[in-house]
Tab-separated table of C-alpha atoms in Angstrom:
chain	number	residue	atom	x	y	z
A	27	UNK	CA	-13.400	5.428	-2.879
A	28	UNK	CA	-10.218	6.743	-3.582
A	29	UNK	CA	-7.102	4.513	-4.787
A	30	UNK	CA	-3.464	5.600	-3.584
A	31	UNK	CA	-1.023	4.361	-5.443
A	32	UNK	CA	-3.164	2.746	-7.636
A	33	UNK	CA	-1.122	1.783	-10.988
A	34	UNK	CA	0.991	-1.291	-9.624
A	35	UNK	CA	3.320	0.198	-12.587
A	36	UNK	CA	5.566	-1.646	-14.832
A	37	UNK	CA	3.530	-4.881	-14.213
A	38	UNK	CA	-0.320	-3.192	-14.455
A	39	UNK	CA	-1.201	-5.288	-17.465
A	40	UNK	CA	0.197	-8.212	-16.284
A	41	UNK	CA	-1.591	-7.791	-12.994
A	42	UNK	CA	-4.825	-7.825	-14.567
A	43	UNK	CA	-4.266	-10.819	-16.601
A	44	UNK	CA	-3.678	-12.646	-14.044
A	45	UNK	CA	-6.293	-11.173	-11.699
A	46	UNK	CA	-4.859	-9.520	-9.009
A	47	UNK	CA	-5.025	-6.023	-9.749
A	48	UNK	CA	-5.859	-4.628	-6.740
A	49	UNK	CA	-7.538	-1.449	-8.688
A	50	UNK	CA	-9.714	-4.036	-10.651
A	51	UNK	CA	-10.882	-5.709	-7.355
A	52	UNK	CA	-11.705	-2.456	-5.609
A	53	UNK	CA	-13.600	-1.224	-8.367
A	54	UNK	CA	-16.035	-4.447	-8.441
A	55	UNK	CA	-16.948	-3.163	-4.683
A	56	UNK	CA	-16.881	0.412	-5.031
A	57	UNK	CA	-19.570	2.661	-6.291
A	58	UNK	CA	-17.324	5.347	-7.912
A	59	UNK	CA	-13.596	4.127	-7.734
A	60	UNK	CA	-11.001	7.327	-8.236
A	61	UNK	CA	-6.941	6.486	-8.524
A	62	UNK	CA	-3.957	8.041	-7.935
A	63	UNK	CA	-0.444	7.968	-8.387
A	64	UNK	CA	2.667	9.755	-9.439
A	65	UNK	CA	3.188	7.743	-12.380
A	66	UNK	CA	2.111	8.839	-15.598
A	67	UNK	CA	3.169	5.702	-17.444
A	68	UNK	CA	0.995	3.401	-15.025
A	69	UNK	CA	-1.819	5.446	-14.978
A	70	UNK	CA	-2.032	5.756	-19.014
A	71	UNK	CA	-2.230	1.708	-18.764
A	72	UNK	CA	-5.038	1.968	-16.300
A	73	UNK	CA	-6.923	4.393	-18.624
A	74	UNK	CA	-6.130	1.579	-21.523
A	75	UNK	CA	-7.726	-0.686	-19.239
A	76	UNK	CA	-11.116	1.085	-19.022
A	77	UNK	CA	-10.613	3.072	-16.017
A	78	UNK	CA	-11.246	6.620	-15.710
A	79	UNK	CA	-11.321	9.315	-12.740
A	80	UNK	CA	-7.482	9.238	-12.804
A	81	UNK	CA	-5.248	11.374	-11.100
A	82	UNK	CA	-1.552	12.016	-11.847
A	83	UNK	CA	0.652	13.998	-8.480
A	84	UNK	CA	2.898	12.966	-6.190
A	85	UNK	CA	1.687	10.894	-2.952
A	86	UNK	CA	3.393	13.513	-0.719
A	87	UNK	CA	1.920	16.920	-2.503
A	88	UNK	CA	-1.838	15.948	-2.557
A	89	UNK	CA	-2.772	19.680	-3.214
A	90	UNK	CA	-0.428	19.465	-6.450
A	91	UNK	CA	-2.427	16.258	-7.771
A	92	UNK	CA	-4.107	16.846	-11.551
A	93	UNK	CA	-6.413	14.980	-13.501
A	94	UNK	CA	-4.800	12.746	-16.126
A	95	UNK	CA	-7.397	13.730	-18.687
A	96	UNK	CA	-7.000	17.607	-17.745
A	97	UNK	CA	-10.519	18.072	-16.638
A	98	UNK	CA	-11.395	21.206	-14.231
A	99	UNK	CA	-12.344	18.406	-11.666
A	100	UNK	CA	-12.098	18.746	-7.949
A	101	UNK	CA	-10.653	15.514	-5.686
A	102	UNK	CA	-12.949	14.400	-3.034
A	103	UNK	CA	-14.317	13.854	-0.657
A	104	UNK	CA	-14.192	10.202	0.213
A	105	UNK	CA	-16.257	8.229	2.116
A	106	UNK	CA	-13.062	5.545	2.189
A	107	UNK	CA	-9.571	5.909	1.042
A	108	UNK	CA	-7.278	3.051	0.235
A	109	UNK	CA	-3.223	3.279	0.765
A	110	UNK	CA	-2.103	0.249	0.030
A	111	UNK	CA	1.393	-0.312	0.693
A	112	UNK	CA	2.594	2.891	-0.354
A	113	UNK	CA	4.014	4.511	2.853
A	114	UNK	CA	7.330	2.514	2.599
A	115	UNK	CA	7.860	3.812	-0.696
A	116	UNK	CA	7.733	7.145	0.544
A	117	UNK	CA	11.010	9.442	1.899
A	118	UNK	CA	8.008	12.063	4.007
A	119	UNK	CA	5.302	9.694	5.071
A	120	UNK	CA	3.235	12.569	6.831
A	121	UNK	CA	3.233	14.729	4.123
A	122	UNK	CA	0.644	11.745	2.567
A	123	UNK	CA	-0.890	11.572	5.388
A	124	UNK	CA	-1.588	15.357	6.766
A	125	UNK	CA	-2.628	15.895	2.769
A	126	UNK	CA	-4.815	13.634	3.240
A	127	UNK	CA	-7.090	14.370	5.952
A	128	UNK	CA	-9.050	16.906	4.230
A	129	UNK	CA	-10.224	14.949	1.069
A	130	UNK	CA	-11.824	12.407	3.633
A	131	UNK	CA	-15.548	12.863	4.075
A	132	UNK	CA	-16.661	13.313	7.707
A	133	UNK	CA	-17.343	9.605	8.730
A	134	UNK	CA	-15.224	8.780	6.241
A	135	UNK	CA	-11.711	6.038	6.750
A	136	UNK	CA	-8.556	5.250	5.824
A	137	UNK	CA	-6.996	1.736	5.394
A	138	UNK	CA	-3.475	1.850	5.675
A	139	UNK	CA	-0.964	-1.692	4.597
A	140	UNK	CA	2.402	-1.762	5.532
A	141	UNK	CA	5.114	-4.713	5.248
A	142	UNK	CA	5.409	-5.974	8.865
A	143	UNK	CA	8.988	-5.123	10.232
A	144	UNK	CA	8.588	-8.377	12.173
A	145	UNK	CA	7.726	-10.697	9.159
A	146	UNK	CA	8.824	-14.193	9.887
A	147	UNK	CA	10.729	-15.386	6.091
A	148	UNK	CA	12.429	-12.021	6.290
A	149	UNK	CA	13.953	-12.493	9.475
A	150	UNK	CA	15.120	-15.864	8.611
A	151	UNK	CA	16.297	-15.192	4.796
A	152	UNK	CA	18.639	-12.284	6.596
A	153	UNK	CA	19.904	-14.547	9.079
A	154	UNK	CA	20.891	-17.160	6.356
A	155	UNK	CA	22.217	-14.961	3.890
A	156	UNK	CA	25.409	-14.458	6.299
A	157	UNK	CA	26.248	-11.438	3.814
A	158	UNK	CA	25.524	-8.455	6.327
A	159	UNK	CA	21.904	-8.091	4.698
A	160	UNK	CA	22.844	-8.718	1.246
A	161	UNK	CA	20.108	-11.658	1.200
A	162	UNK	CA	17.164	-9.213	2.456
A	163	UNK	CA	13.862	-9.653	0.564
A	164	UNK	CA	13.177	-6.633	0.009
A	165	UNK	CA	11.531	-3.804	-2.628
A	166	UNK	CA	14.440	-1.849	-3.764
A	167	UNK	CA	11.903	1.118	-3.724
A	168	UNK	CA	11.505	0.838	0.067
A	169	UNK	CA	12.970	2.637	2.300
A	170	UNK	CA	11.167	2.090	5.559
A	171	UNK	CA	9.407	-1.377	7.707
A	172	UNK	CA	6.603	-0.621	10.098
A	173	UNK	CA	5.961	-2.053	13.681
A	174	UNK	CA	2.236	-2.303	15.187
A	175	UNK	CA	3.984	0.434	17.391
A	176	UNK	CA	5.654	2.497	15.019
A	177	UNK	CA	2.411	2.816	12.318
A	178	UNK	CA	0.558	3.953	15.104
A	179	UNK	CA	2.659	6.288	16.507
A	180	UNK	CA	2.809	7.871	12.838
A	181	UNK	CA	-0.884	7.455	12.546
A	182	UNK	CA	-1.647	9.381	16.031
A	183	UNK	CA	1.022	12.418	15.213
A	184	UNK	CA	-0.551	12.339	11.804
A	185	UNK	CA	-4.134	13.335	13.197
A	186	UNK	CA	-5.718	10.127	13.288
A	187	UNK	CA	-7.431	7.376	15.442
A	188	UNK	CA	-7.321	3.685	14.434
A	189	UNK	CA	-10.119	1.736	15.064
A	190	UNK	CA	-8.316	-1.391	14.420
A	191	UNK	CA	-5.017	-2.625	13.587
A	192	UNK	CA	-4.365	-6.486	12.427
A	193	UNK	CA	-1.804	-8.564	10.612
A	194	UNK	CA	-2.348	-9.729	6.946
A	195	UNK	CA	-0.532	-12.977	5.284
A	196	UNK	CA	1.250	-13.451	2.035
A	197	UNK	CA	-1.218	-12.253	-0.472
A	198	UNK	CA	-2.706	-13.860	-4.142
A	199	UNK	CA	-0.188	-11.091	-5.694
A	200	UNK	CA	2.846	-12.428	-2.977
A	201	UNK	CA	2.289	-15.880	-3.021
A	202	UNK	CA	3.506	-16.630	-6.050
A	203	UNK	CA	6.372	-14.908	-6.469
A	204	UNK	CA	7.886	-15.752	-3.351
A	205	UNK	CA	10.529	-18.562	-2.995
A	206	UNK	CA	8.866	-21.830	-1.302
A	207	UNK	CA	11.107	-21.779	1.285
A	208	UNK	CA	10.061	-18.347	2.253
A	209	UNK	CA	6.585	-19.522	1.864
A	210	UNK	CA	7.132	-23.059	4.238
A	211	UNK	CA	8.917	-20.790	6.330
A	212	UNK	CA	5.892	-18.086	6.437
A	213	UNK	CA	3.366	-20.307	7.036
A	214	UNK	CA	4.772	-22.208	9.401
A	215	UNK	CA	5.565	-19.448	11.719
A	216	UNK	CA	2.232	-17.278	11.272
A	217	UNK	CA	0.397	-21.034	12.105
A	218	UNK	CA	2.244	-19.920	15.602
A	219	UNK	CA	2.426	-16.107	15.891
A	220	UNK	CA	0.315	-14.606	13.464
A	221	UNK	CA	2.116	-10.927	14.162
A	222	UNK	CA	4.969	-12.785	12.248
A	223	UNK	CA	3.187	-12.278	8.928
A	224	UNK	CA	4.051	-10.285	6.092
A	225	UNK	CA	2.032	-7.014	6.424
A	226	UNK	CA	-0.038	-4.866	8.540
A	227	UNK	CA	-3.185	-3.514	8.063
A	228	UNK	CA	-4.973	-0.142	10.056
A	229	UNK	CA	-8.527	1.037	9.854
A	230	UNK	CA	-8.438	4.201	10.814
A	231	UNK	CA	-10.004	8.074	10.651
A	232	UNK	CA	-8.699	11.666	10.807
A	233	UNK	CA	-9.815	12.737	14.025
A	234	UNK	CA	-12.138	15.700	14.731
A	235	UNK	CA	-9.975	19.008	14.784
């Protein structure tokens, strides 16, 4: 399995502690876990963790990517690749994606998690704030939402076919740092609708050139 985005970086450390280091939890259900990111910093405190096969390149310039412990090693393939919520971080969103494809084993997928563009506690924390969008809850490192619609249509002019595509809810890494009236407003609305919840989530594949 291979980790994008892996380091959760400044709070990697802290993550752990408190158990929801998504790295830590893949590697309990993977059989060889790699990781990657473009942050040196984050992936040093992964490697002072206890983690190895560790990668250091940037998301959009897979080809570019280098071990962190400057082995001659060579990445992939991958029987499944994880992108969690990194494709709103990123200005060229294809260029992950198209690099990609060929470091996933044949048979091999792709799970791709995106902040829904239609989350319920963000629509109603903008319409409170009454400060043209100054009350947004937002990542100041984002600079993109996602639609079911719009993932997909990246997904399919990417190369790939998604086997499914569902809605996830305020995770154990979310939860607690969100305000409760973001959370009483959350969970009251994805009781309803759950396409009102805060991310999405597509299993998908490169498809067959």
């Amino acid at each position: 399995m291979l980790h994008l985005g892996c380091t959760n970086w400044p709070y990697t450390a802290e993550s752990d502690r408190a158990g929801t280091l998504l790295h830590r939890r893949l590697a309990a259900d993977a059989g060889e876990l790699w990781g990657l990111d473009g942050d040196h910093e984050g992936l040093v405190a992964l490697r002072d963790l206890g983690f190895d096969r560790l990668w250091l390149g940037d998301l959009e310039d897979l080809a570019a990517a280098r071990p962190l412990d400057g082995t001659d090693a060579a990445l992939g393939p991958f029987d499944v690749v994880v992108a969690g919520e990194v494709l709103e971080h990123l200005g060229r969103p294809a260029g992950l994606l198209e690099g990609l494809r060929p470091l996933v084993a044949p048979g091999g997928e792709v799970l791709v998690t995106v902040p829904n563009a239609y989350c319920a506690f963000r629509f109603a924390s903008y319409a409170a704030s009454r400060w043209r969008g100054h009350g947004e809850p937002v990542h100041p490192d984002h600079v993109a939402y996602y639609s079911e619609s719009t993932l997909g249509v990246l997904l399919d002019r990417c190369g790939y076919d998604v086997d499914d595509l569902a809605f996830y809810d305020l995770g154990v890494e979310h939860r607690p740092s969100a305000p409760r009236s973001w959370r009483l407003v959350n969970d009251a609305a994805v009781r309803v609708a759950p396409q009102l919840a805060d991310g999405l989530v597509a299993r998908c594949r490169p498809r067959p050139a």
